[in-house]
Amino acid sequence: MAAGPLAVASGLLVFRSVLATFILFHGVVCLGIPLMLLLKGWASPGDYGLKRDPRGPWKSLLTGAAVFLAVFLFFALLKDRIWDMEEITAVLDEWGAGSMNPVAFALMMVVGNAFLEELFWRGYALARLVRVTSGRRAVLISAAFYSSYHGLTTGILFSVPFAILSVAAIFAAGVYWGGKRQKTGSLLFPVVTHLFVDLAIIAAYFIFISG
């Protein structure tokens, strides 16, 4: 699991590139490791929650829509207090985000990020952890690793108080999604609601920063 935070740190601090980070973290770690185990027959899709949610899709969609509104309104109302627009723009430009195709960047950060992070943390990592510890402890450990590298990104982009608040919220989200994954046996709810969170963040980025 340490491969995830190390890949993000390498991509942003060594290569200083959003694209390199996506390839290393999302491609090699989040997709590559679970896929390798699936292809070798050491795991099944069901082990990673790649199956139907017995509750259907509507709760995921409705919860996701509510979360989107809450996150977007949070950024819209507090943008002047939590963001230094010029500094964020300069950092993202240094990482190559400003030169990327906007549609490709949005798809990478919303669809790719939501599915691949959930596949790794609430799929692969959680499945491995429950073999050696209790379900509750597995959720907490996976959420801790999941939130760890967000401390790096938020610490660079935001003020210290907001970075701390963000990491705490991300840890709480990881615990919540892990609990839902265990309860339903499916990744559907975590993936859909995570997607809406990322969609709200990207919408705020394009409207309030890059726009």
mmCIF file of C-alpha atoms in Angstrom:
data_model
loop_
_atom_site.group_PDB
_atom_site.id
_atom_site.type_symbol
_atom_site.label_atom_id
_atom_site.label_comp_id
_atom_site.label_asym_id
_atom_site.label_seq_id
_atom_site.Cartn_x
_atom_site.Cartn_y
_atom_site.Cartn_z
ATOM 1 C CA MET A 1 0.000 0.000 0.000
ATOM 2 C CA ALA A 2 2.950 2.315 0.512
ATOM 3 C CA ALA A 3 3.434 2.164 -3.269
ATOM 4 C CA GLY A 4 0.505 4.575 -3.677
ATOM 5 C CA PRO A 5 1.877 7.482 -1.635
ATOM 6 C CA LEU A 6 5.380 6.852 -3.025
ATOM 7 C CA ALA A 7 4.090 7.019 -6.611
ATOM 8 C CA VAL A 8 2.320 10.324 -5.958
ATOM 9 C CA ALA A 9 5.369 11.788 -4.238
ATOM 10 C CA SER A 10 7.609 10.689 -7.123
ATOM 11 C CA GLY A 11 5.284 12.105 -9.756
ATOM 12 C CA LEU A 12 4.840 15.507 -8.116
ATOM 13 C CA LEU A 13 8.167 16.075 -6.355
ATOM 14 C CA VAL A 14 10.611 14.287 -8.673
ATOM 15 C CA PHE A 15 9.002 14.494 -12.115
ATOM 16 C CA ARG A 16 6.848 17.522 -11.192
ATOM 17 C CA SER A 17 4.177 16.379 -13.603
ATOM 18 C CA VAL A 18 0.457 15.672 -13.278
ATOM 19 C CA LEU A 19 0.665 13.277 -16.224
ATOM 20 C CA ALA A 20 3.627 11.386 -14.766
ATOM 21 C CA THR A 21 1.776 11.134 -11.464
ATOM 22 C CA PHE A 22 -1.295 9.736 -13.203
ATOM 23 C CA ILE A 23 0.789 7.146 -15.036
ATOM 24 C CA LEU A 24 2.770 6.089 -11.954
ATOM 25 C CA PHE A 25 -0.024 6.163 -9.417
ATOM 26 C CA HIS A 26 -3.243 5.487 -11.292
ATOM 27 C CA GLY A 27 -1.753 3.391 -14.075
ATOM 28 C CA VAL A 28 1.028 1.359 -12.477
ATOM 29 C CA VAL A 29 -0.230 1.135 -8.877
ATOM 30 C CA CYS A 30 -4.019 1.517 -8.832
ATOM 31 C CA LEU A 31 -4.675 -0.419 -12.047
ATOM 32 C CA GLY A 32 -1.515 -2.433 -12.578
ATOM 33 C CA ILE A 33 -1.314 -4.222 -9.225
ATOM 34 C CA PRO A 34 -4.959 -5.398 -9.037
ATOM 35 C CA LEU A 35 -4.971 -6.282 -12.732
ATOM 36 C CA MET A 36 -1.815 -8.379 -12.387
ATOM 37 C CA LEU A 37 -3.395 -10.386 -9.561
ATOM 38 C CA LEU A 38 -6.595 -10.846 -11.556
ATOM 39 C CA LEU A 39 -4.719 -12.056 -14.643
ATOM 40 C CA LYS A 40 -2.664 -14.495 -12.571
ATOM 41 C CA GLY A 41 -5.833 -15.882 -11.016
ATOM 42 C CA TRP A 42 -4.788 -14.853 -7.508
ATOM 43 C CA ALA A 43 -7.918 -12.739 -7.085
ATOM 44 C CA SER A 44 -11.381 -12.517 -8.613
ATOM 45 C CA PRO A 45 -13.372 -9.411 -9.645
ATOM 46 C CA GLY A 46 -15.688 -10.023 -6.713
ATOM 47 C CA ASP A 47 -12.750 -9.789 -4.298
ATOM 48 C CA TYR A 48 -12.353 -6.173 -5.400
ATOM 49 C CA GLY A 49 -16.048 -5.314 -5.260
ATOM 50 C CA LEU A 50 -16.464 -5.439 -9.031
ATOM 51 C CA LYS A 51 -20.020 -6.683 -8.866
ATOM 52 C CA ARG A 52 -23.562 -5.417 -8.703
ATOM 53 C CA ASP A 53 -24.705 -3.421 -5.689
ATOM 54 C CA PRO A 54 -27.740 -5.278 -4.276
ATOM 55 C CA ARG A 55 -29.389 -1.918 -3.517
ATOM 56 C CA GLY A 56 -29.253 -0.799 -7.137
ATOM 57 C CA PRO A 57 -27.718 2.432 -8.508
ATOM 58 C CA TRP A 58 -30.202 5.072 -7.360
ATOM 59 C CA LYS A 59 -28.923 5.589 -3.823
ATOM 60 C CA SER A 60 -25.411 6.035 -5.197
ATOM 61 C CA LEU A 61 -26.577 8.568 -7.781
ATOM 62 C CA LEU A 62 -28.761 10.567 -5.402
ATOM 63 C CA THR A 63 -26.097 10.650 -2.700
ATOM 64 C CA GLY A 64 -23.506 11.610 -5.299
ATOM 65 C CA ALA A 65 -25.642 14.503 -6.553
ATOM 66 C CA ALA A 66 -26.113 15.797 -2.992
ATOM 67 C CA VAL A 67 -22.384 15.527 -2.325
ATOM 68 C CA PHE A 68 -21.614 17.376 -5.566
ATOM 69 C CA LEU A 69 -23.798 20.310 -4.510
ATOM 70 C CA ALA A 70 -22.305 20.426 -1.015
ATOM 71 C CA VAL A 71 -18.677 20.329 -2.200
ATOM 72 C CA PHE A 72 -19.188 22.819 -5.020
ATOM 73 C CA LEU A 73 -21.039 25.280 -2.777
ATOM 74 C CA PHE A 74 -18.294 24.952 -0.172
ATOM 75 C CA PHE A 75 -15.658 26.020 -2.697
ATOM 76 C CA ALA A 76 -17.905 28.690 -4.225
ATOM 77 C CA LEU A 77 -18.627 30.337 -0.872
ATOM 78 C CA LEU A 78 -15.137 30.073 0.626
ATOM 79 C CA LYS A 79 -12.900 30.313 -2.435
ATOM 80 C CA ASP A 80 -11.389 33.652 -1.412
ATOM 81 C CA ARG A 81 -10.447 32.305 2.013
ATOM 82 C CA ILE A 82 -8.977 28.949 1.093
ATOM 83 C CA TRP A 83 -7.356 29.557 -2.283
ATOM 84 C CA ASP A 84 -4.529 31.765 -3.448
ATOM 85 C CA MET A 85 -5.507 31.744 -7.115
ATOM 86 C CA GLU A 86 -2.159 32.932 -8.455
ATOM 87 C CA GLU A 87 -0.134 30.493 -6.387
ATOM 88 C CA ILE A 88 -2.332 27.511 -7.287
ATOM 89 C CA THR A 89 -2.220 28.436 -10.964
ATOM 90 C CA ALA A 90 1.579 28.727 -10.853
ATOM 91 C CA VAL A 91 1.991 25.316 -9.179
ATOM 92 C CA LEU A 92 -0.421 23.566 -11.538
ATOM 93 C CA ASP A 93 1.260 25.166 -14.537
ATOM 94 C CA GLU A 94 4.618 23.929 -13.234
ATOM 95 C CA TRP A 95 3.120 20.436 -13.010
ATOM 96 C CA GLY A 96 1.879 20.717 -16.602
ATOM 97 C CA ALA A 97 -1.836 20.844 -15.830
ATOM 98 C CA GLY A 98 -2.317 24.165 -17.599
ATOM 99 C CA SER A 99 -0.962 22.840 -20.889
ATOM 100 C CA MET A 100 -3.129 19.711 -20.938
ATOM 101 C CA ASN A 101 -6.279 19.416 -23.004
ATOM 102 C CA PRO A 102 -9.073 20.512 -20.621
ATOM 103 C CA VAL A 103 -11.355 17.602 -21.533
ATOM 104 C CA ALA A 104 -8.551 15.050 -21.126
ATOM 105 C CA PHE A 105 -7.524 16.625 -17.827
ATOM 106 C CA ALA A 106 -11.102 16.558 -16.513
ATOM 107 C CA LEU A 107 -11.665 12.942 -17.556
ATOM 108 C CA MET A 108 -8.365 11.906 -16.010
ATOM 109 C CA MET A 109 -9.065 13.650 -12.715
ATOM 110 C CA VAL A 110 -12.737 12.698 -12.439
ATOM 111 C CA VAL A 111 -13.476 9.373 -14.135
ATOM 112 C CA GLY A 112 -9.989 7.891 -13.996
ATOM 113 C CA ASN A 113 -9.232 9.086 -10.484
ATOM 114 C CA ALA A 114 -12.549 8.015 -8.942
ATOM 115 C CA PHE A 115 -12.610 4.516 -10.402
ATOM 116 C CA LEU A 116 -8.913 3.686 -10.062
ATOM 117 C CA GLU A 117 -8.502 5.037 -6.535
ATOM 118 C CA GLU A 118 -11.546 3.093 -5.386
ATOM 119 C CA LEU A 119 -10.362 -0.036 -7.198
ATOM 120 C CA PHE A 120 -7.081 0.145 -5.319
ATOM 121 C CA TRP A 121 -8.059 1.383 -1.836
ATOM 122 C CA ARG A 122 -11.562 -0.009 -1.364
ATOM 123 C CA GLY A 123 -10.988 -2.938 -3.709
ATOM 124 C CA TYR A 124 -7.468 -4.367 -3.652
ATOM 125 C CA ALA A 125 -6.153 -2.874 -0.373
ATOM 126 C CA LEU A 126 -9.276 -3.612 1.658
ATOM 127 C CA ALA A 127 -9.440 -7.176 0.335
ATOM 128 C CA ARG A 128 -5.821 -7.775 1.342
ATOM 129 C CA LEU A 129 -6.185 -6.188 4.769
ATOM 130 C CA VAL A 130 -9.270 -8.134 5.858
ATOM 131 C CA ARG A 131 -7.203 -11.308 5.510
ATOM 132 C CA VAL A 132 -4.887 -10.247 8.309
ATOM 133 C CA THR A 133 -6.976 -7.989 10.555
ATOM 134 C CA SER A 134 -10.545 -7.101 11.492
ATOM 135 C CA GLY A 135 -12.863 -5.433 9.016
ATOM 136 C CA ARG A 136 -13.028 -2.200 11.036
ATOM 137 C CA ARG A 137 -9.252 -1.980 11.352
ATOM 138 C CA ALA A 138 -8.844 -2.742 7.650
ATOM 139 C CA VAL A 139 -11.107 0.195 6.780
ATOM 140 C CA LEU A 140 -9.126 2.538 9.057
ATOM 141 C CA ILE A 141 -5.739 1.442 7.701
ATOM 142 C CA SER A 142 -6.792 1.756 4.070
ATOM 143 C CA ALA A 143 -8.306 5.187 4.774
ATOM 144 C CA ALA A 144 -5.085 6.311 6.486
ATOM 145 C CA PHE A 145 -2.935 5.350 3.497
ATOM 146 C CA TYR A 146 -5.513 6.856 1.129
ATOM 147 C CA SER A 147 -5.492 10.210 2.913
ATOM 148 C CA SER A 148 -1.695 10.288 3.422
ATOM 149 C CA TYR A 149 -0.674 11.444 -0.045
ATOM 150 C CA HIS A 150 -3.496 13.986 -0.122
ATOM 151 C CA GLY A 151 -1.585 15.702 2.655
ATOM 152 C CA LEU A 152 1.180 16.278 0.108
ATOM 153 C CA THR A 153 -1.077 17.731 -2.591
ATOM 154 C CA THR A 154 -3.225 19.870 -0.298
ATOM 155 C CA GLY A 155 -0.157 21.002 1.642
ATOM 156 C CA ILE A 156 1.391 22.336 -1.554
ATOM 157 C CA LEU A 157 -1.765 23.887 -3.005
ATOM 158 C CA PHE A 158 -3.592 25.260 0.044
ATOM 159 C CA SER A 159 -3.003 27.022 3.340
ATOM 160 C CA VAL A 160 -2.012 24.856 6.303
ATOM 161 C CA PRO A 161 -5.400 25.054 8.117
ATOM 162 C CA PHE A 162 -7.327 24.101 4.988
ATOM 163 C CA ALA A 163 -4.827 21.360 4.134
ATOM 164 C CA ILE A 164 -5.348 19.820 7.586
ATOM 165 C CA LEU A 165 -9.126 20.108 7.217
ATOM 166 C CA SER A 166 -8.937 18.531 3.766
ATOM 167 C CA VAL A 167 -6.892 15.544 4.938
ATOM 168 C CA ALA A 168 -9.281 14.977 7.846
ATOM 169 C CA ALA A 169 -12.254 15.096 5.457
ATOM 170 C CA ILE A 170 -10.522 12.746 3.008
ATOM 171 C CA PHE A 171 -9.754 10.288 5.797
ATOM 172 C CA ALA A 172 -13.401 10.407 6.895
ATOM 173 C CA ALA A 173 -14.502 9.823 3.286
ATOM 174 C CA GLY A 174 -12.157 6.843 3.062
ATOM 175 C CA VAL A 175 -13.669 5.343 6.212
ATOM 176 C CA TYR A 176 -17.196 5.978 4.923
ATOM 177 C CA TRP A 177 -16.498 4.457 1.500
ATOM 178 C CA GLY A 178 -14.710 1.509 3.068
ATOM 179 C CA GLY A 179 -17.691 0.853 5.304
ATOM 180 C CA LYS A 180 -20.078 0.988 2.355
ATOM 181 C CA ARG A 181 -17.845 -1.355 0.368
ATOM 182 C CA GLN A 182 -17.901 -3.870 3.199
ATOM 183 C CA LYS A 183 -21.638 -3.518 3.758
ATOM 184 C CA THR A 184 -22.691 -3.950 0.121
ATOM 185 C CA GLY A 185 -19.776 -5.995 -1.192
ATOM 186 C CA SER A 186 -19.701 -3.642 -4.184
ATOM 187 C CA LEU A 187 -17.594 -0.691 -5.297
ATOM 188 C CA LEU A 188 -20.548 1.019 -6.962
ATOM 189 C CA PHE A 189 -21.423 3.428 -4.151
ATOM 190 C CA PRO A 190 -17.802 4.440 -3.424
ATOM 191 C CA VAL A 191 -17.002 4.932 -7.112
ATOM 192 C CA VAL A 192 -20.131 6.945 -7.950
ATOM 193 C CA THR A 193 -19.993 9.230 -4.925
ATOM 194 C CA HIS A 194 -16.222 9.679 -5.317
ATOM 195 C CA LEU A 195 -16.810 10.622 -8.947
ATOM 196 C CA PHE A 196 -19.264 13.344 -7.921
ATOM 197 C CA VAL A 197 -16.809 14.720 -5.362
ATOM 198 C CA ASP A 198 -14.078 14.933 -7.996
ATOM 199 C CA LEU A 199 -16.539 16.429 -10.485
ATOM 200 C CA ALA A 200 -17.363 19.213 -8.012
ATOM 201 C CA ILE A 201 -13.661 19.911 -7.424
ATOM 202 C CA ILE A 202 -12.890 20.028 -11.137
ATOM 203 C CA ALA A 203 -15.926 22.230 -11.820
ATOM 204 C CA ALA A 204 -14.728 24.634 -9.125
ATOM 205 C CA TYR A 205 -11.230 24.552 -10.629
ATOM 206 C CA PHE A 206 -12.394 25.464 -14.123
ATOM 207 C CA ILE A 207 -14.860 28.107 -12.936
ATOM 208 C CA PHE A 208 -12.891 29.815 -10.187
ATOM 209 C CA ILE A 209 -9.225 29.207 -11.045
ATOM 210 C CA SER A 210 -8.448 28.364 -14.668
ATOM 211 C CA GLY A 211 -11.495 30.179 -16.047
#
